[in-house]
Amino acid sequence: MARPLDSITREALVERVRFYRDLGLTEFYRRPLDPALLAAIAEDAGQPELIEPVSAEALRPALYAELGHAESHEEHTIPARRSFPAPPEIAAAVASAERAAGLEVIREDIGDCTRCALHKGRNKLVFGDGSPTARIMFVGEGPGADEDAQGLPFVGKAGQLLNNMITAMGLKREDVYIANVVKCRPPGNRTPEPVEANTCSPFLFRQIDVVRPQVLVALGATAATYLLGQRQPLAGLRGRVHAFRGMQLIVTYHPAFLLRDPRQKKEAWADLQIAMRELGLKPAAKG
Ligand code: SF4
């Protein structure tokens, strides 16, 4: 038998549902509410004894009423909202485990994806990697051969260079989040076709929305094009901060390009220093 919700616990639940709604994760409403999540929320609110266990069906009417929506699930269709930022106190209250859960929902939604032609040549889908609460997120173009084999982004030679760049910024790879515009390897490492990038990039946007880094770094022209929604030469986009959905977006060269033309590393470092300034980071001491 479900017990009545304490007002503090109810407010914590409502804030949590608002957070997911702000992320556009409307699917959240249609999934069974996880008893472990409910217990964690109750504990956050200092009321651990209140959830033992309250059924999801019992909770939904109370949550919908608090949010000012119809109680009926069928009538309750909340459109995805793409504006940012969500209230910072709500964002701050969301723990790492919950963001990880948000990423898992996206991964589940992608599934064994055949939405575009790139699925035909892939070995492993490359979803993303890193900290769900990263303050900085790097976005590349798509997986290469090593990434396709391992199912992880930036693990080949370009990945080693990216790791070095991250270390030079005074960070560790596990501090950042890394993803690509497309999650399956384009044949011969060609640039993704617009139809492929446009089909896949909504998943990237959802990942960004969940991780919600302070700074995004677009690695190369393809990432810059699909994040900013405009095709421009890289030279015109580098060297400054772009406003992006309440975050700061920096554009720089793709590490694979820097491997081909190492003279541009200095320029890339100048771009990363802009990101570091935004994050209040100092360069790593040379060992
Ligand atoms: Fe699906 Fe993206 Fe892979 Fe295309 S690239 S098949 S949209 S996961």
Short mmCIF file of C-alpha atoms and ligand atoms in Angstrom, two decimals:
data_model
loop_
_atom_site.label_atom_id
_atom_site.label_comp_id
_atom_site.label_asym_id
_atom_site.label_seq_id
_atom_site.Cartn_x
_atom_site.Cartn_y
_atom_site.Cartn_z
CA MET A 1 0.00 0.00 0.00
CA ALA A 2 1.51 3.31 -1.03
CA ARG A 3 1.99 5.87 1.72
CA PRO A 4 1.39 9.62 1.36
CA LEU A 5 4.41 11.64 0.30
CA ASP A 6 6.03 14.06 2.68
CA SER A 7 6.10 17.59 1.20
CA ILE A 8 9.91 17.76 1.26
CA THR A 9 10.20 14.45 -0.53
CA ARG A 10 7.52 15.44 -3.02
CA GLU A 11 9.35 18.69 -3.82
CA ALA A 12 12.58 16.74 -4.36
CA LEU A 13 10.75 14.40 -6.73
CA VAL A 14 9.14 17.27 -8.59
CA GLU A 15 12.51 18.98 -9.01
CA ARG A 16 13.94 15.77 -10.37
CA VAL A 17 11.12 15.38 -12.89
CA ARG A 18 11.48 19.04 -13.92
CA PHE A 19 15.17 18.44 -14.50
CA TYR A 20 14.48 15.54 -16.84
CA ARG A 21 11.78 17.53 -18.59
CA ASP A 22 14.25 20.40 -19.10
CA LEU A 23 16.64 17.94 -20.69
CA GLY A 24 13.96 16.85 -23.11
CA LEU A 25 14.01 13.34 -21.64
CA THR A 26 10.27 12.94 -21.81
CA GLU A 27 10.77 9.21 -22.10
CA PHE A 28 11.50 9.37 -18.36
CA TYR A 29 7.79 9.85 -17.71
CA ARG A 30 6.87 6.66 -19.46
CA ARG A 31 9.38 4.42 -17.71
CA PRO A 32 8.73 2.75 -14.39
CA LEU A 33 10.20 4.85 -11.62
CA ASP A 34 13.19 3.04 -10.23
CA PRO A 35 12.73 2.20 -6.52
CA ALA A 36 16.46 2.77 -5.93
CA LEU A 37 16.20 6.25 -7.45
CA LEU A 38 13.17 7.03 -5.29
CA ALA A 39 15.04 5.86 -2.20
CA ALA A 40 18.01 8.06 -3.11
CA ILE A 41 15.76 11.09 -3.59
CA ALA A 42 14.09 10.46 -0.24
CA GLU A 43 17.47 10.19 1.42
CA ASP A 44 18.59 13.45 -0.25
CA ALA A 45 15.53 15.08 1.22
CA GLY A 46 16.39 13.73 4.67
CA GLN A 47 13.33 11.47 4.67
CA PRO A 48 14.68 7.98 3.97
CA GLU A 49 11.88 6.31 5.88
CA LEU A 50 9.19 7.71 3.61
CA ILE A 51 9.90 5.58 0.58
CA GLU A 52 9.27 1.97 1.41
CA PRO A 53 8.60 1.41 -1.51
CA VAL A 54 6.01 3.79 -2.99
CA SER A 55 4.70 2.52 -6.28
CA ALA A 56 5.34 4.46 -9.46
CA GLU A 57 1.61 4.49 -10.21
CA ALA A 58 0.92 6.10 -6.86
CA LEU A 59 3.56 8.76 -7.44
CA ARG A 60 2.61 9.87 -10.92
CA PRO A 61 -0.65 11.70 -10.07
CA ALA A 62 1.11 13.62 -7.27
CA LEU A 63 4.00 14.58 -9.53
CA TYR A 64 1.76 15.63 -12.39
CA ALA A 65 -0.41 17.66 -10.05
CA GLU A 66 2.69 19.45 -8.69
CA LEU A 67 3.84 20.19 -12.22
CA GLY A 68 0.41 21.50 -13.16
CA HIS A 69 -0.26 18.82 -15.74
CA ALA A 70 -3.13 16.47 -16.27
CA GLU A 71 -2.98 13.33 -14.19
CA SER A 72 -3.74 11.06 -17.08
CA HIS A 73 -0.64 9.60 -18.62
CA GLU A 74 -2.28 9.60 -22.02
CA GLU A 75 -3.04 13.32 -21.79
CA HIS A 76 0.32 14.12 -20.34
CA THR A 77 2.58 14.77 -23.29
CA ILE A 78 5.29 17.26 -22.47
CA PRO A 79 7.11 18.55 -25.53
CA ALA A 80 10.89 18.32 -25.46
CA ARG A 81 12.32 21.70 -24.45
CA ARG A 82 15.62 22.62 -25.98
CA SER A 83 16.28 25.93 -24.23
CA PHE A 84 18.99 26.35 -21.63
CA PRO A 85 20.08 26.74 -18.95
CA ALA A 86 17.92 24.87 -16.51
CA PRO A 87 17.87 26.42 -13.02
CA PRO A 88 21.44 26.00 -11.74
CA GLU A 89 20.33 24.82 -8.32
CA ILE A 90 18.54 21.91 -9.98
CA ALA A 91 21.48 21.12 -12.22
CA ALA A 92 23.81 21.23 -9.21
CA ALA A 93 21.60 18.85 -7.30
CA VAL A 94 21.82 16.15 -9.94
CA ALA A 95 24.38 13.57 -8.92
CA SER A 96 26.84 11.84 -11.17
CA ALA A 97 24.91 8.56 -10.97
CA GLU A 98 21.79 10.22 -12.31
CA ARG A 99 23.63 11.73 -15.27
CA ALA A 100 25.14 8.33 -15.94
CA ALA A 101 21.61 6.94 -15.88
CA GLY A 102 20.54 9.66 -18.34
CA LEU A 103 23.33 8.60 -20.68
CA GLU A 104 22.28 4.98 -20.33
CA VAL A 105 18.76 5.91 -21.41
CA ILE A 106 20.19 7.52 -24.55
CA ARG A 107 22.35 4.47 -25.22
CA GLU A 108 19.32 2.24 -24.85
CA ASP A 109 17.37 4.44 -27.25
CA ILE A 110 20.12 4.14 -29.86
CA GLY A 111 20.08 0.37 -29.49
CA ASP A 112 21.49 -1.68 -32.34
CA CYS A 113 20.95 1.32 -34.58
CA THR A 114 20.22 1.03 -38.31
CA ARG A 115 18.88 4.57 -38.73
CA CYS A 116 21.49 5.51 -41.31
CA ALA A 117 23.68 3.70 -43.83
CA LEU A 118 26.76 3.86 -41.59
CA HIS A 119 25.53 0.89 -39.59
CA LYS A 120 26.37 -1.38 -42.51
CA GLY A 121 30.13 -1.08 -42.08
CA ARG A 122 30.51 -0.82 -38.34
CA ASN A 123 32.00 -3.34 -36.00
CA LYS A 124 31.20 -1.47 -32.80
CA LEU A 125 29.01 1.53 -32.23
CA VAL A 126 31.01 4.26 -30.46
CA PHE A 127 28.66 5.97 -28.03
CA GLY A 128 30.96 8.17 -25.95
CA ASP A 129 33.30 7.97 -23.01
CA GLY A 130 34.24 9.86 -19.89
CA SER A 131 32.79 11.57 -16.88
CA PRO A 132 29.02 12.17 -16.94
CA THR A 133 29.64 15.34 -14.90
CA ALA A 134 32.57 16.62 -16.95
CA ARG A 135 33.06 20.38 -17.06
CA ILE A 136 34.51 20.07 -20.53
CA MET A 137 33.38 17.89 -23.42
CA PHE A 138 35.21 17.22 -26.66
CA VAL A 139 33.25 16.47 -29.82
CA GLY A 140 34.88 14.87 -32.83
CA GLU A 141 33.62 13.81 -36.23
CA GLY A 142 33.25 10.03 -36.09
CA PRO A 143 35.02 6.81 -35.17
CA GLY A 144 38.11 5.64 -37.04
CA ALA A 145 39.40 2.09 -37.39
CA ASP A 146 40.72 1.79 -33.80
CA GLU A 147 37.56 3.28 -32.35
CA ASP A 148 35.38 1.01 -34.48
CA ALA A 149 37.34 -1.99 -33.21
CA GLN A 150 37.23 -1.00 -29.54
CA GLY A 151 33.89 0.81 -29.31
CA LEU A 152 35.53 3.82 -27.66
CA PRO A 153 36.15 7.33 -29.02
CA PHE A 154 39.65 8.68 -29.67
CA VAL A 155 41.72 5.60 -28.84
CA GLY A 156 44.00 5.60 -31.90
CA LYS A 157 46.89 7.92 -32.69
CA ALA A 158 44.62 10.96 -32.80
CA GLY A 159 43.29 9.84 -29.43
CA GLN A 160 46.80 9.74 -27.99
CA LEU A 161 47.33 13.30 -29.15
CA LEU A 162 44.00 14.32 -27.64
CA ASN A 163 45.04 12.66 -24.37
CA ASN A 164 48.25 14.71 -24.44
CA MET A 165 46.28 17.88 -25.04
CA ILE A 166 43.97 17.04 -22.12
CA THR A 167 46.98 16.37 -19.87
CA ALA A 168 48.57 19.67 -20.91
CA MET A 169 45.38 21.40 -19.79
CA GLY A 170 45.94 19.99 -16.30
CA LEU A 171 43.16 17.42 -16.66
CA LYS A 172 42.91 13.65 -16.90
CA ARG A 173 41.03 11.84 -19.63
CA GLU A 174 38.58 10.56 -17.03
CA ASP A 175 37.76 14.17 -16.10
CA VAL A 176 36.32 14.95 -19.54
CA TYR A 177 33.58 13.55 -21.76
CA ILE A 178 34.24 12.65 -25.40
CA ALA A 179 31.77 11.88 -28.18
CA ASN A 180 31.40 12.21 -31.93
CA VAL A 181 28.88 13.61 -34.39
CA VAL A 182 28.29 10.11 -35.80
CA LYS A 183 28.59 6.94 -33.77
CA CYS A 184 29.50 4.52 -36.55
CA ARG A 185 32.63 4.62 -38.65
CA PRO A 186 32.23 6.15 -42.10
CA PRO A 187 33.85 3.92 -44.76
CA GLY A 188 37.49 4.83 -45.31
CA ASN A 189 37.18 7.53 -42.64
CA ARG A 190 35.37 9.81 -45.07
CA THR A 191 33.45 12.81 -43.78
CA PRO A 192 29.91 11.82 -42.77
CA GLU A 193 27.25 12.72 -45.32
CA PRO A 194 24.77 15.37 -44.13
CA VAL A 195 21.98 12.80 -43.97
CA GLU A 196 24.14 10.60 -41.73
CA ALA A 197 25.24 13.44 -39.46
CA ASN A 198 21.74 14.84 -39.23
CA THR A 199 20.32 11.42 -38.39
CA CYS A 200 22.88 10.70 -35.68
CA SER A 201 23.58 14.12 -34.14
CA PRO A 202 20.34 14.33 -32.12
CA PHE A 203 21.83 11.63 -29.89
CA LEU A 204 24.94 13.77 -29.44
CA PHE A 205 22.78 16.74 -28.50
CA ARG A 206 21.03 14.62 -25.90
CA GLN A 207 24.40 13.53 -24.49
CA ILE A 208 25.44 17.18 -24.27
CA ASP A 209 22.19 17.99 -22.54
CA VAL A 210 22.75 15.32 -19.91
CA VAL A 211 26.44 16.01 -19.25
CA ARG A 212 25.88 19.75 -19.62
CA PRO A 213 29.55 20.74 -19.59
CA GLN A 214 30.59 24.32 -19.03
CA VAL A 215 32.77 24.21 -22.13
CA LEU A 216 32.40 22.25 -25.36
CA VAL A 217 35.32 21.86 -27.71
CA ALA A 218 34.46 21.13 -31.33
CA LEU A 219 37.34 19.20 -32.85
CA GLY A 220 37.41 20.04 -36.54
CA ALA A 221 35.06 21.44 -39.12
CA THR A 222 32.47 18.65 -39.05
CA ALA A 223 31.89 18.95 -35.31
CA ALA A 224 31.77 22.75 -35.57
CA THR A 225 29.31 22.60 -38.46
CA TYR A 226 26.80 20.31 -36.77
CA LEU A 227 27.09 21.90 -33.32
CA LEU A 228 26.77 25.47 -34.56
CA GLY A 229 24.35 24.61 -37.34
CA GLN A 230 26.35 26.56 -39.92
CA ARG A 231 29.08 25.64 -42.33
CA GLN A 232 32.01 28.05 -42.15
CA PRO A 233 35.74 27.73 -42.67
CA LEU A 234 37.44 26.68 -39.44
CA ALA A 235 39.62 29.79 -39.52
CA GLY A 236 36.57 31.99 -39.07
CA LEU A 237 35.33 30.00 -36.06
CA ARG A 238 38.54 29.49 -34.09
CA GLY A 239 40.02 31.83 -31.50
CA ARG A 240 36.79 32.89 -29.81
CA VAL A 241 33.99 31.70 -27.57
CA HIS A 242 30.66 30.86 -29.18
CA ALA A 243 27.46 30.85 -27.14
CA PHE A 244 25.90 27.41 -27.35
CA ARG A 245 22.73 26.50 -25.45
CA GLY A 246 23.95 28.21 -22.29
CA MET A 247 27.45 26.73 -22.65
CA GLN A 248 30.68 28.02 -24.12
CA LEU A 249 31.80 26.44 -27.37
CA ILE A 250 35.39 26.58 -28.58
CA VAL A 251 36.38 25.43 -32.06
CA THR A 252 39.79 23.99 -32.81
CA TYR A 253 41.56 21.58 -35.13
CA HIS A 254 40.85 17.86 -35.12
CA PRO A 255 43.80 15.91 -33.63
CA ALA A 256 43.99 13.81 -36.84
CA PHE A 257 44.64 17.04 -38.76
CA LEU A 258 47.31 18.04 -36.23
CA LEU A 259 49.04 14.70 -36.82
CA ARG A 260 49.19 15.53 -40.53
CA ASP A 261 50.25 19.15 -39.96
CA PRO A 262 52.00 19.43 -36.56
CA ARG A 263 52.80 23.11 -37.20
CA GLN A 264 49.18 23.87 -36.28
CA LYS A 265 49.58 22.44 -32.76
CA LYS A 266 50.52 25.87 -31.49
CA GLU A 267 47.25 27.27 -32.85
CA ALA A 268 45.30 24.41 -31.26
CA TRP A 269 46.99 25.08 -27.93
CA ALA A 270 45.95 28.73 -28.18
CA ASP A 271 42.33 27.54 -28.65
CA LEU A 272 42.58 25.20 -25.67
CA GLN A 273 43.90 28.04 -23.55
CA ILE A 274 40.66 29.87 -24.24
CA ALA A 275 38.81 26.83 -22.90
CA MET A 276 41.12 26.76 -19.88
CA ARG A 277 40.48 30.41 -19.20
CA GLU A 278 36.73 29.76 -19.22
CA LEU A 279 37.22 26.85 -16.80
CA GLY A 280 39.73 28.67 -14.58
CA LEU A 281 42.41 26.05 -15.30
CA LYS A 282 46.16 26.48 -15.23
CA PRO A 283 48.43 24.47 -17.56
CA ALA A 284 49.90 21.28 -16.11
CA ALA A 285 53.42 21.72 -14.72
CA LYS A 286 55.98 20.14 -17.00
CA GLY A 287 57.40 17.01 -15.42
FE1 SF4 B 1 22.63 4.97 -36.05
FE2 SF4 B 1 24.30 7.03 -35.75
FE3 SF4 B 1 25.25 4.64 -36.43
FE4 SF4 B 1 23.82 6.05 -38.18
S1 SF4 B 1 25.83 6.63 -37.32
S2 SF4 B 1 23.59 3.87 -37.74
S3 SF4 B 1 22.33 7.06 -36.84
S4 SF4 B 1 24.26 5.19 -34.47
#
